[in-house]
C-alpha positions as a LaTeX table, in Angstrom:
\begin{tabular}{lrrr}
\hline
Residue & $x$ (\AA) & $y$ (\AA) & $z$ (\AA) \\
\hline
Met1 & 82.35 & 393.94 & 52.26 \\
Lys2 & 79.42 & 392.93 & 49.83 \\
His3 & 79.24 & 394.60 & 47.35 \\
Val4 & 80.83 & 394.38 & 43.89 \\
Cys5 & 83.01 & 397.38 & 44.19 \\
Ser6 & 83.27 & 398.89 & 47.36 \\
Ala7 & 85.83 & 400.65 & 48.82 \\
Leu8 & 88.27 & 399.27 & 52.20 \\
Leu9 & 90.38 & 401.21 & 54.26 \\
Phe10 & 93.29 & 399.22 & 56.03 \\
Val11 & 93.20 & 400.56 & 59.85 \\
Met12 & 96.78 & 401.08 & 60.01 \\
Phe13 & 98.56 & 404.56 & 60.68 \\
Gly14 & 100.99 & 405.48 & 57.97 \\
Cys15 & 102.07 & 408.73 & 55.95 \\
Met16 & 102.57 & 407.78 & 52.16 \\
Pro17 & 100.38 & 406.69 & 49.60 \\
Met18 & 101.13 & 403.40 & 47.51 \\
Tyr19 & 99.97 & 405.04 & 43.95 \\
Gly20 & 102.29 & 404.90 & 41.47 \\
Gln21 & 104.93 & 402.22 & 43.12 \\
Ser22 & 106.21 & 399.39 & 41.22 \\
Leu23 & 105.41 & 395.71 & 42.43 \\
Gly24 & 107.78 & 393.58 & 43.77 \\
Gln25 & 109.23 & 395.31 & 46.51 \\
Thr26 & 109.86 & 394.12 & 49.83 \\
Val27 & 106.87 & 394.06 & 52.09 \\
Lys28 & 106.51 & 393.98 & 55.88 \\
Trp29 & 104.61 & 395.38 & 58.62 \\
Asp30 & 104.81 & 396.06 & 62.12 \\
Ser31 & 101.99 & 397.34 & 64.81 \\
Lys32 & 101.25 & 400.91 & 62.83 \\
Ser33 & 101.36 & 400.00 & 59.10 \\
Leu34 & 102.73 & 398.25 & 56.05 \\
Leu35 & 106.17 & 398.83 & 54.79 \\
Phe36 & 107.23 & 398.94 & 51.04 \\
Asp37 & 110.63 & 399.15 & 50.72 \\
Gly38 & 110.86 & 400.56 & 54.92 \\
Lys39 & 108.68 & 403.07 & 53.72 \\
Arg40 & 105.33 & 403.51 & 55.89 \\
Val41 & 102.12 & 402.90 & 53.38 \\
Val42 & 98.06 & 403.35 & 54.00 \\
Pro43 & 96.99 & 401.32 & 50.96 \\
Val44 & 93.36 & 402.40 & 49.97 \\
Met45 & 92.00 & 398.69 & 49.26 \\
Gly46 & 88.94 & 398.69 & 46.63 \\
Glu47 & 87.09 & 395.20 & 46.25 \\
Ile48 & 85.91 & 393.98 & 43.09 \\
His49 & 84.14 & 390.96 & 41.64 \\
Tyr50 & 85.82 & 390.02 & 38.53 \\
Ser51 & 83.55 & 387.22 & 37.96 \\
Arg52 & 80.31 & 388.98 & 38.12 \\
Ile53 & 81.97 & 391.63 & 35.56 \\
Pro54 & 82.46 & 391.15 & 31.51 \\
Glu55 & 86.13 & 390.19 & 30.86 \\
Asn56 & 86.20 & 392.75 & 28.27 \\
Glu57 & 85.37 & 395.50 & 31.10 \\
Trp58 & 87.73 & 394.83 & 33.85 \\
Arg59 & 90.47 & 396.84 & 32.81 \\
Gln60 & 88.44 & 400.00 & 32.73 \\
Lys61 & 87.00 & 399.03 & 35.65 \\
Leu62 & 90.42 & 398.52 & 37.57 \\
Gln63 & 91.41 & 401.84 & 35.97 \\
Lys64 & 88.52 & 403.68 & 37.19 \\
Met65 & 89.07 & 402.25 & 40.87 \\
Lys66 & 92.81 & 403.83 & 40.29 \\
Thr67 & 91.42 & 407.50 & 39.03 \\
Gly68 & 88.96 & 407.07 & 42.68 \\
Gly69 & 91.90 & 406.80 & 44.86 \\
Val70 & 92.34 & 403.05 & 45.38 \\
Thr71 & 95.94 & 401.42 & 45.26 \\
Met72 & 95.58 & 398.35 & 46.21 \\
Ile73 & 92.68 & 395.62 & 44.93 \\
Ala74 & 90.53 & 393.12 & 46.82 \\
Asn75 & 88.98 & 390.30 & 44.82 \\
Tyr76 & 86.71 & 387.14 & 46.14 \\
Val77 & 87.43 & 383.63 & 44.05 \\
Phe78 & 83.80 & 382.34 & 44.39 \\
Trp79 & 84.09 & 378.83 & 44.41 \\
Asn80 & 80.64 & 378.04 & 43.07 \\
His81 & 81.78 & 380.34 & 40.23 \\
Val82 & 84.47 & 378.01 & 39.17 \\
Glu83 & 83.16 & 374.66 & 40.31 \\
Glu84 & 79.85 & 374.44 & 39.90 \\
Lys85 & 79.90 & 370.55 & 39.37 \\
Glu86 & 82.00 & 368.67 & 41.29 \\
Gly87 & 85.64 & 368.05 & 40.14 \\
Val88 & 84.99 & 370.30 & 36.64 \\
Phe89 & 86.65 & 373.70 & 37.04 \\
Asp90 & 86.01 & 376.38 & 34.79 \\
Trp91 & 88.73 & 379.10 & 34.12 \\
Ser92 & 88.02 & 380.25 & 30.88 \\
Lys93 & 86.33 & 383.77 & 30.00 \\
Gln94 & 84.80 & 385.38 & 32.48 \\
Arg95 & 86.15 & 383.18 & 35.59 \\
Ser96 & 89.73 & 384.09 & 34.40 \\
Leu97 & 91.47 & 384.61 & 37.71 \\
Arg98 & 94.82 & 384.21 & 35.95 \\
His99 & 93.58 & 386.82 & 33.60 \\
Phe100 & 92.07 & 389.05 & 35.73 \\
Leu101 & 95.72 & 389.09 & 38.20 \\
Glu102 & 97.62 & 389.95 & 34.40 \\
Leu103 & 95.38 & 393.36 & 34.34 \\
Cys104 & 96.34 & 394.25 & 37.98 \\
Lys105 & 99.65 & 394.06 & 37.23 \\
Asp106 & 99.75 & 395.86 & 34.01 \\
Glu107 & 97.73 & 398.30 & 36.02 \\
Asn108 & 100.22 & 398.33 & 38.89 \\
Leu109 & 97.69 & 397.22 & 41.45 \\
Pro110 & 98.70 & 394.59 & 44.53 \\
Val111 & 96.09 & 392.41 & 45.13 \\
Val112 & 94.48 & 390.71 & 48.60 \\
Leu113 & 93.37 & 387.47 & 46.95 \\
Arg114 & 89.95 & 386.61 & 49.42 \\
Ile115 & 90.11 & 382.70 & 48.37 \\
Gly116 & 87.10 & 381.86 & 50.64 \\
Pro117 & 85.89 & 378.80 & 51.12 \\
Phe118 & 83.78 & 380.70 & 52.69 \\
Cys119 & 83.06 & 384.14 & 50.81 \\
His120 & 79.75 & 386.07 & 51.63 \\
Gly121 & 79.04 & 388.66 & 49.41 \\
Glu122 & 75.86 & 388.06 & 48.64 \\
Val123 & 76.85 & 384.71 & 46.60 \\
Arg124 & 74.53 & 381.67 & 46.79 \\
Cys125 & 75.65 & 380.05 & 50.33 \\
Gly126 & 78.66 & 382.12 & 50.18 \\
Gly127 & 80.23 & 380.86 & 47.61 \\
Ile128 & 79.78 & 376.81 & 48.85 \\
Pro129 & 79.06 & 374.60 & 45.94 \\
Asp130 & 75.26 & 373.17 & 46.10 \\
Trp131 & 77.01 & 369.20 & 45.79 \\
Ile132 & 79.31 & 370.47 & 49.15 \\
Leu133 & 75.74 & 370.76 & 50.97 \\
Glu134 & 74.57 & 367.56 & 50.12 \\
Lys135 & 77.81 & 365.59 & 51.31 \\
Asn136 & 78.43 & 364.69 & 55.28 \\
Val137 & 80.55 & 367.33 & 56.12 \\
Glu138 & 80.61 & 369.94 & 58.60 \\
Leu139 & 81.50 & 373.34 & 56.45 \\
Arg140 & 83.83 & 375.60 & 57.42 \\
Ser141 & 85.05 & 373.54 & 60.24 \\
Glu142 & 88.20 & 371.04 & 60.58 \\
Asp143 & 86.34 & 368.41 & 59.30 \\
Pro144 & 89.11 & 366.51 & 57.49 \\
Lys145 & 86.48 & 365.58 & 54.32 \\
Phe146 & 85.80 & 369.40 & 54.44 \\
Leu147 & 89.28 & 370.45 & 54.13 \\
His148 & 90.05 & 367.53 & 51.84 \\
Tyr149 & 87.79 & 369.81 & 49.01 \\
Val150 & 89.37 & 372.82 & 50.50 \\
Lys151 & 92.87 & 372.06 & 49.57 \\
Leu152 & 91.20 & 370.72 & 45.97 \\
Leu153 & 89.89 & 374.12 & 45.56 \\
Tyr154 & 93.50 & 375.77 & 46.86 \\
Arg155 & 95.39 & 373.95 & 44.27 \\
Gln156 & 93.08 & 374.71 & 41.31 \\
Ile157 & 93.60 & 378.63 & 42.43 \\
Phe158 & 97.03 & 378.15 & 42.82 \\
Thr159 & 97.50 & 376.65 & 39.51 \\
Gln160 & 96.16 & 380.53 & 38.08 \\
Val161 & 98.16 & 382.46 & 40.48 \\
Gln162 & 101.46 & 380.41 & 40.04 \\
Gly163 & 103.98 & 382.78 & 38.66 \\
Leu164 & 101.96 & 386.05 & 39.91 \\
Leu165 & 102.88 & 386.20 & 43.43 \\
Trp166 & 104.39 & 389.34 & 44.73 \\
Lys167 & 107.89 & 387.16 & 45.08 \\
Asp168 & 107.99 & 386.97 & 41.56 \\
Gly169 & 107.13 & 390.31 & 40.73 \\
Gly170 & 103.05 & 389.95 & 40.36 \\
Pro171 & 100.68 & 391.42 & 42.24 \\
Val172 & 99.51 & 389.05 & 44.24 \\
Val173 & 100.66 & 390.25 & 48.24 \\
Ala174 & 98.35 & 388.70 & 50.75 \\
Cys175 & 95.61 & 385.86 & 51.15 \\
Gln176 & 92.62 & 386.35 & 53.15 \\
Phe177 & 91.31 & 382.88 & 54.48 \\
Asp178 & 87.13 & 382.34 & 54.58 \\
Asn179 & 85.18 & 385.69 & 55.75 \\
Glu180 & 83.45 & 387.31 & 59.07 \\
Tyr181 & 84.38 & 384.03 & 60.63 \\
Gly182 & 83.62 & 383.89 & 64.62 \\
Gly183 & 84.57 & 380.35 & 65.20 \\
Glu184 & 88.21 & 378.59 & 66.37 \\
Gly185 & 90.92 & 380.28 & 64.96 \\
Ser186 & 92.57 & 376.97 & 64.75 \\
Tyr187 & 89.97 & 376.75 & 61.60 \\
Leu188 & 91.68 & 379.73 & 59.82 \\
Met189 & 95.41 & 378.22 & 60.81 \\
Ala190 & 94.61 & 374.89 & 59.29 \\
Leu191 & 93.45 & 377.02 & 55.75 \\
Lys192 & 96.52 & 379.25 & 56.03 \\
His193 & 98.66 & 375.55 & 56.26 \\
Ile194 & 97.19 & 374.45 & 53.43 \\
Ala195 & 97.85 & 377.21 & 51.28 \\
Gln196 & 101.61 & 377.35 & 52.27 \\
Glu197 & 101.50 & 373.93 & 51.89 \\
Ile198 & 100.47 & 374.22 & 47.91 \\
Gly199 & 102.64 & 377.03 & 47.36 \\
Phe200 & 100.83 & 380.65 & 48.65 \\
Asp201 & 104.18 & 381.97 & 49.97 \\
Leu202 & 102.79 & 385.96 & 50.16 \\
Pro203 & 104.29 & 389.09 & 52.24 \\
Phe204 & 101.31 & 388.76 & 54.93 \\
Tyr205 & 97.81 & 386.63 & 55.23 \\
Thr206 & 94.85 & 388.30 & 56.37 \\
Arg207 & 91.62 & 387.35 & 58.11 \\
Thr208 & 88.34 & 389.23 & 58.58 \\
Gly209 & 88.88 & 391.14 & 62.08 \\
Trp210 & 85.24 & 391.11 & 62.62 \\
Pro211 & 83.70 & 389.15 & 64.43 \\
Glu212 & 85.53 & 388.13 & 67.24 \\
Leu213 & 87.02 & 384.61 & 67.11 \\
Lys214 & 85.97 & 382.12 & 69.97 \\
Thr215 & 89.89 & 381.27 & 70.35 \\
Pro216 & 92.67 & 383.16 & 69.06 \\
Ile217 & 95.29 & 382.52 & 66.46 \\
Pro218 & 98.85 & 382.98 & 67.55 \\
Tyr219 & 99.95 & 386.60 & 67.32 \\
Gly220 & 101.54 & 387.47 & 63.91 \\
Glu221 & 99.90 & 384.64 & 62.00 \\
Met222 & 97.53 & 387.10 & 59.94 \\
Ile223 & 96.74 & 390.69 & 60.20 \\
Pro224 & 93.01 & 391.07 & 60.92 \\
Leu225 & 91.33 & 393.54 & 58.09 \\
Tyr226 & 88.75 & 395.88 & 58.74 \\
Gly227 & 86.60 & 397.91 & 55.98 \\
Asp228 & 83.37 & 399.86 & 55.53 \\
Tyr229 & 80.84 & 400.51 & 52.67 \\
Ala230 & 82.24 & 403.29 & 50.52 \\
Asp231 & 78.30 & 404.65 & 50.36 \\
Gly232 & 77.06 & 403.51 & 53.71 \\
Phe233 & 73.69 & 402.45 & 54.23 \\
\hline
\end{tabular}
């Protein structure tokens, strides 16, 4: 989960690869697999941290991932990459999430957008900006003051993805909330509710399948996502 470009596998059973299928299909899921237009698929998901790669190299990297067998993209939106100073969002050049997603659409690659607020990924403080750490808020919690800033972040991310959701024929098929979180399930549900209120209307939503949550989330609200490093340690 922490390499700039690492392969992940959905731990699901299926019988049909996703490679080459068009975007904007009907997506459902059950206890066995994802279903694209009723056909079972097991996507191979590859991680790419777009804001760590020069913008002019994005398409080449995506094409290399496809050649290697990746059929779905996962990417973090690192909070401290886009709001280094409070209230000043920068989506230009290497930080342009919208441009990156447009390239994913061009390359026919569905995207699981990992919107934090905490991301890991060997980024400073898991992507939480330094200025947040100076405020009297409880991080990664249902503290209303913390969720206020998360809502501002999610609204900004939505300005980048509007029109690029799966229902609009875009590549964004799912969102992942936080990362490797082992606290109360109600926190993840609070993040989901914020995202949905803003407009993240997607076929499915995910959370990291480890560590085990202290309290569960309601059945069917999020698909636990499991993964591994392509190279091992």
